[in-house]
Coordinates of C-alpha atoms in Angstrom, one line a residue:
Chain D
M114 CA 88.7 77.6 111.6
S115 CA 85.5 74.9 111.0
A116 CA 86.5 72.5 109.1
E117 CA 84.4 73.4 106.1
W118 CA 86.3 76.3 105.8
S119 CA 89.6 74.5 106.0
E120 CA 88.4 71.8 103.4
A121 CA 87.1 74.7 100.9
I122 CA 90.9 75.9 101.1
T123 CA 92.3 72.8 101.0
A124 CA 90.7 71.6 97.7
T125 CA 91.0 75.5 96.0
F126 CA 94.8 75.1 96.7
I127 CA 95.0 71.9 95.5
V128 CA 93.1 72.6 91.9
V129 CA 95.4 75.4 91.6
A130 CA 98.5 74.1 92.3
A131 CA 97.3 70.9 90.0
F132 CA 96.5 73.6 86.9
L133 CA 100.2 75.0 87.3
C134 CA 102.0 72.0 87.6
A135 CA 99.5 71.4 84.5
A136 CA 100.9 74.6 82.5
A137 CA 104.4 73.7 83.6
G138 CA 104.1 70.2 81.3
I139 CA 102.1 71.8 78.7
G140 CA 104.8 74.6 78.5
L141 CA 107.6 72.2 78.3
L142 CA 105.9 70.3 74.7
R143 CA 105.0 74.0 73.4
L144 CA 107.9 76.3 73.9
P145 CA 110.4 76.8 71.4
D146 CA 113.7 76.0 72.5
V147 CA 115.6 75.2 75.9
L148 CA 115.9 78.5 77.5
S149 CA 111.8 79.4 77.0
R150 CA 111.0 75.7 77.8
L151 CA 113.1 76.0 81.0
H152 CA 110.7 78.9 82.0
A153 CA 107.5 76.3 81.8
A154 CA 109.7 74.2 83.5
T155 CA 110.7 75.2 86.7
K156 CA 108.3 78.8 87.0
P157 CA 104.5 77.3 87.3
Q158 CA 105.3 74.7 89.2
I159 CA 107.5 76.1 92.2
L160 CA 104.3 78.2 93.0
G161 CA 102.0 74.9 92.7
L162 CA 104.6 72.9 95.1
G163 CA 104.3 75.8 97.7
L164 CA 100.4 75.8 97.7
I165 CA 100.5 72.3 97.7
I166 CA 103.1 72.3 100.9
V167 CA 101.1 75.0 102.9
D168 CA 98.1 73.0 102.1
V169 CA 100.0 70.1 104.1
A170 CA 100.4 72.6 106.7
V171 CA 97.4 74.0 106.8
S172 CA 95.3 70.7 107.5
N173 CA 97.8 69.0 109.5
V174 CA 99.4 71.6 111.8
S175 CA 101.9 70.6 113.8
I176 CA 106.2 72.3 114.6
A177 CA 106.9 68.9 112.7
T178 CA 105.2 69.6 109.7
I179 CA 105.5 73.5 109.9
A180 CA 108.9 73.0 110.4
F181 CA 109.5 70.8 107.3
A182 CA 107.3 72.5 105.0
I183 CA 109.9 75.6 105.7
A184 CA 112.7 73.5 104.8
I185 CA 110.8 72.1 101.5
L186 CA 110.2 75.6 100.3
F187 CA 113.5 76.6 101.4
F188 CA 115.1 74.4 99.2
Q189 CA 113.1 74.6 96.6
G190 CA 113.3 78.4 96.1
L191 CA 117.0 78.4 96.7
T192 CA 117.8 75.3 94.4
A193 CA 115.6 75.4 91.6
P194 CA 116.6 78.9 89.8
I195 CA 120.7 77.2 90.7
S196 CA 119.8 74.5 88.3
A197 CA 117.6 76.6 85.9
H198 CA 120.8 78.9 85.8
M199 CA 123.2 76.0 85.1
V200 CA 121.4 74.5 82.5
G201 CA 120.3 77.9 81.0
R202 CA 124.0 78.4 80.8
A203 CA 124.8 75.3 79.4
A204 CA 121.9 76.1 76.3
Y205 CA 123.1 78.9 75.8
R206 CA 127.3 77.9 75.6
G207 CA 126.0 74.8 73.3
D208 CA 124.1 77.1 71.1
H209 CA 120.8 75.4 71.6
V210 CA 119.4 78.9 71.5
R211 CA 116.6 80.1 68.6
R212 CA 118.2 83.4 67.8
D213 CA 115.6 84.1 65.1
L214 CA 113.4 84.3 68.3
L215 CA 115.2 86.9 70.4
V216 CA 114.3 90.2 70.0
T217 CA 118.0 91.3 71.8
D218 CA 121.1 89.4 72.8
E219 CA 123.0 91.5 74.6
L220 CA 125.0 88.5 76.0
A221 CA 126.1 87.9 72.8
D222 CA 127.4 91.5 72.4
A223 CA 129.3 91.2 75.9
V224 CA 130.9 88.4 74.2
S225 CA 131.9 90.0 71.2
R226 CA 133.5 92.5 73.5
A227 CA 135.6 90.6 75.7
D228 CA 136.5 88.6 72.7
E229 CA 138.1 91.8 71.1
R230 CA 139.7 92.8 74.1
S231 CA 141.3 89.7 74.0
G232 CA 143.0 90.3 70.5
R233 CA 140.8 87.0 69.3
G234 CA 137.4 89.0 68.0
D235 CA 138.8 89.4 64.2
S236 CA 139.0 85.3 63.2
G237 CA 135.4 85.7 62.0
D238 CA 132.4 86.5 63.5
D239 CA 130.2 84.1 64.6
S240 CA 131.9 81.1 65.9
A241 CA 134.0 83.7 68.3
S242 CA 131.0 85.1 69.5
D243 CA 130.1 81.8 70.5
E244 CA 132.8 81.3 73.0
S245 CA 132.3 82.5 76.1
P246 CA 135.0 85.1 77.8
E247 CA 135.9 82.4 80.1
S248 CA 135.8 79.1 78.4
R249 CA 140.1 79.6 77.8
Chain U
M260 CA 139.3 90.0 93.6
H261 CA 137.1 92.4 96.1
Q262 CA 135.5 91.7 99.1
R263 CA 137.6 88.9 100.1
E264 CA 138.3 89.1 103.6
H265 CA 137.8 86.7 106.1
A266 CA 134.4 86.7 108.1
S267 CA 134.1 88.0 111.6
L268 CA 133.3 85.9 114.3
G269 CA 130.1 87.2 113.7
S270 CA 128.9 86.2 110.4
R271 CA 130.4 82.8 111.2
A272 CA 128.4 82.1 113.8
M273 CA 125.3 83.1 112.3
L274 CA 126.1 80.4 109.4
F275 CA 126.6 78.0 112.0
L276 CA 123.2 78.6 113.8
G277 CA 121.9 79.0 110.6
L278 CA 122.5 74.8 110.1
V279 CA 121.9 73.8 113.4
L280 CA 118.5 74.9 113.0
L281 CA 118.2 73.5 109.5
W282 CA 119.5 70.0 111.1
A283 CA 116.5 70.5 113.5
M284 CA 113.4 71.6 111.0
L285 CA 114.9 68.9 108.8
W286 CA 114.1 66.5 111.9
G287 CA 111.0 68.1 112.5
Q288 CA 111.9 68.4 116.3
F289 CA 113.8 70.3 118.8
T290 CA 115.3 68.3 121.3
V291 CA 119.1 68.0 122.9
L292 CA 119.4 65.5 120.6
S293 CA 119.0 67.0 118.0
V294 CA 120.6 70.3 118.5
L295 CA 123.7 67.9 120.2
T296 CA 124.1 66.2 116.6
G297 CA 122.7 69.3 114.4
V298 CA 126.3 70.8 115.9
A299 CA 128.4 67.8 115.3
I300 CA 127.5 67.6 111.9
S301 CA 127.9 71.6 111.7
T302 CA 131.2 71.3 112.3
V303 CA 131.8 69.3 110.1
V304 CA 130.1 70.7 107.3
T305 CA 131.9 73.7 108.0
L306 CA 135.3 72.6 108.3
V307 CA 134.9 69.8 105.3
F308 CA 133.3 72.2 102.4
Y309 CA 135.1 75.7 103.4
L310 CA 133.6 78.3 101.6
P311 CA 134.5 82.4 100.8
A312 CA 133.6 84.3 103.6
I313 CA 129.9 85.7 102.8
Q314 CA 129.9 89.4 104.0
F315 CA 127.1 90.6 106.0
S316 CA 126.2 93.9 105.7
R317 CA 125.1 94.4 109.6
R318 CA 122.1 96.5 108.4
L319 CA 118.5 95.1 108.9
D320 CA 115.3 97.0 108.2
P321 CA 112.8 95.1 108.9
A322 CA 109.8 96.6 107.7
R323 CA 111.5 96.5 104.0
T324 CA 113.2 93.4 104.4
V325 CA 109.2 92.1 105.2
Y326 CA 108.4 94.5 102.2
F327 CA 110.8 92.9 99.9
F328 CA 109.6 89.6 100.3
V329 CA 105.9 90.2 101.0
R330 CA 106.5 91.8 97.4
L331 CA 108.6 88.9 95.8
A332 CA 105.3 86.5 97.2
F333 CA 103.2 88.8 94.7
D334 CA 105.4 88.9 91.9
I335 CA 105.5 85.1 91.9
V336 CA 101.7 84.2 91.8
V337 CA 101.5 86.8 89.5
A338 CA 104.3 85.9 87.0
S339 CA 103.2 82.4 87.5
F340 CA 100.0 83.0 86.3
Q341 CA 101.7 84.9 83.4
V342 CA 103.5 82.1 82.0
A343 CA 101.1 79.8 82.2
W344 CA 98.8 81.9 80.0
I345 CA 101.9 82.5 77.9
V346 CA 101.8 78.8 77.4
L347 CA 98.2 77.8 77.1
R348 CA 97.3 80.9 74.3
P349 CA 96.6 79.8 71.2
G350 CA 98.7 80.4 68.6
T351 CA 102.1 82.7 68.5
V352 CA 105.1 82.0 69.5
P353 CA 106.4 84.0 72.1
H354 CA 109.9 85.8 71.3
N355 CA 112.0 86.5 74.1
S356 CA 115.6 88.2 74.4
I357 CA 118.7 88.2 76.6
V358 CA 119.1 91.6 79.0
A359 CA 122.5 93.2 80.2
V360 CA 121.5 94.7 83.2
Q361 CA 123.8 96.7 84.9
L362 CA 124.0 96.2 88.9
R363 CA 124.6 99.0 91.9
T364 CA 125.9 96.7 94.0
R365 CA 129.1 95.1 94.3
S366 CA 128.7 92.9 97.2
D367 CA 127.9 89.5 96.4
L368 CA 125.8 88.3 98.5
I369 CA 123.1 91.1 97.2
T370 CA 123.9 90.0 93.4
M371 CA 123.3 86.5 94.6
W372 CA 119.8 87.9 96.2
V373 CA 118.9 89.7 93.0
A374 CA 120.0 86.7 90.9
E375 CA 117.8 84.1 92.9
S376 CA 114.6 86.6 93.2
L377 CA 114.7 87.1 89.5
S378 CA 114.8 83.5 88.9
L379 CA 112.3 82.4 91.4
V380 CA 109.9 85.3 89.7
P381 CA 108.5 83.3 86.4
G382 CA 109.6 85.0 83.0
S383 CA 113.1 85.3 83.8
I384 CA 116.5 83.1 84.1
V385 CA 119.5 84.4 84.9
V386 CA 121.7 82.8 81.9
D387 CA 125.1 84.1 82.6
L388 CA 126.5 86.7 85.5
D389 CA 129.7 89.1 85.5
R390 CA 130.8 89.0 88.9
G391 CA 133.6 91.9 88.7
E392 CA 131.3 94.0 87.4
S393 CA 127.9 93.1 88.7
I394 CA 126.2 92.7 85.4
L395 CA 123.6 90.4 85.4
Y396 CA 122.3 88.4 81.7
L397 CA 118.6 87.7 82.1
H398 CA 116.8 85.6 79.9
V399 CA 112.9 87.3 79.5
L400 CA 109.9 85.1 78.4
D401 CA 107.5 87.0 76.0
T402 CA 109.2 90.4 75.1
D403 CA 107.4 91.6 71.8
D404 CA 109.9 94.6 71.6
G405 CA 112.1 97.2 73.2
R406 CA 109.4 98.6 75.6
D407 CA 109.1 95.3 77.6
V408 CA 113.0 94.4 77.3
E409 CA 113.0 98.3 79.0
R410 CA 110.6 96.9 81.6
A411 CA 112.2 94.1 82.6
R412 CA 115.2 96.1 82.4
S413 CA 113.9 98.6 85.2
R414 CA 112.1 95.5 87.2
V415 CA 115.6 94.1 87.9
L416 CA 116.4 97.2 89.1
G417 CA 113.6 97.6 91.5
T418 CA 114.3 94.2 93.0
E419 CA 117.5 94.9 93.4
E420 CA 117.0 98.7 95.0
R421 CA 113.9 96.6 97.8
I422 CA 116.7 94.1 98.7
V423 CA 119.3 96.7 99.2
R424 CA 116.8 98.9 101.0
G425 CA 115.9 96.0 103.0
F426 CA 119.2 94.2 104.5
G427 CA 122.0 96.1 102.1
S428 CA 125.1 98.3 103.1
A429 CA 124.5 101.7 103.4
H430 CA 127.3 102.1 101.1
D431 CA 124.8 100.5 98.6
V432 CA 122.0 102.2 100.0
A433 CA 123.4 105.2 98.3
L434 CA 124.5 104.1 95.4
V435 CA 120.9 102.6 94.5
R436 CA 119.8 106.5 96.0
G437 CA 122.2 108.0 93.3
T438 CA 124.3 109.9 95.7
A439 CA 127.4 107.5 95.5
R440 CA 129.4 106.6 92.7
P441 CA 130.6 103.2 91.6
P442 CA 133.9 102.5 93.2
E443 CA 135.6 102.1 89.5
A444 CA 134.6 104.2 86.8
D445 CA 131.7 102.4 84.8
P446 CA 132.1 100.9 81.3
T447 CA 129.6 101.8 78.8
P448 CA 126.8 100.0 80.0
P449 CA 126.3 97.0 78.4
G450 CA 123.2 97.4 75.4
T451 CA 123.6 101.1 75.0
E452 CA 126.6 100.1 72.2
G453 CA 126.1 99.8 68.7
E454 CA 124.8 96.2 67.5
R455 CA 126.7 94.0 65.3

C-alpha cells in the first residue's frame, strides 16, 4: 500500500471516529434520562475507539501493535456492555427512569408478577413494583 | 440450578491457554519468558479467582461463526450512525421502551453471548436478566410504537439464532429451529399478558 493511500485511510478513520465520539458527548447532554444517556455514552464511542485502534494498527504494522490492538478491542468490547448493564440496572432500580417516555415497560410487569407470586403484590401497586424480585 | 457440573479437562485447558495467550498479547511479545510468566500468572488466577464451570457446547460451525461476527460488526457500524442521528436530530425527544425477550436456549454461555452482542450494538442495553428462565430485559432506544418493539424483539431472536447456529449445542440448534421443546413448560411469554 502506498503511503498516500494509507494516509487517506488514516485521515478518514480519525475523522469518523472523532465524529462518533462527539456525538457521544452531545448525546450525554441532550438525551432525557439515565438509560438513554447510557446509549450515547457507551455505543458510538465503541466504534469510534475501534476505528482509532484499527488506524494505529494499520499505520504501524508489527506483531506487538496488532496483538495489543486486539487485546484492547477485546476488553473494550467485553467490559463496556457490562458497565452499561450495571449502571442501567442501578438506574432502573433507583427509579431514575423517565417512565412517561417509555412506550412499554415489560420489566415492571415481570417485577409485579414476581411480587404477586411471593404474596407481596397487594400492598400497593407502584411502591411494590419498584422492588426487584430478588432484592430481599 | 441447572448446568452446574464440573468442567471437563478440555474446557479448562482451553481457558488456561486463553489466559496465557492474553498475557503474551498484553506484553506484545511471544517469547519464552512471556509464555513462562503467563503460565505462572494463569495458574495463580485460575486458583485464586475460581469461577463456576463454563459449559462449552463442543460444536463449532466455522462459516456460521464468521457470519455472526461479520454481521455483528456490520450491525455495530450501522447502529452507531443511527444513534448518532437520534442524538443530533433537532427537536424530538426519543421514546424508548423496556422489552422482555424470552430466549430459546438455556445455556449460560449462549445467553451471555447474546447479552454481550446486543449491548455492543447501539440502541439496546440489557437492563436485567432472568437466568433461570433465560429472559432478557432490554432498554431499546427510539421506539415509537408497538411495531418498533416487535422489530427489536425479532432482532434479539435473530442474534440468538446466529450465535446458536455458529457455536451452540445441537440441542440449542434444535430449539432455535423449533424441532425441540424447551426443558420446562414455559409460562406465558412476558409482554403478552394484560397490562397493569
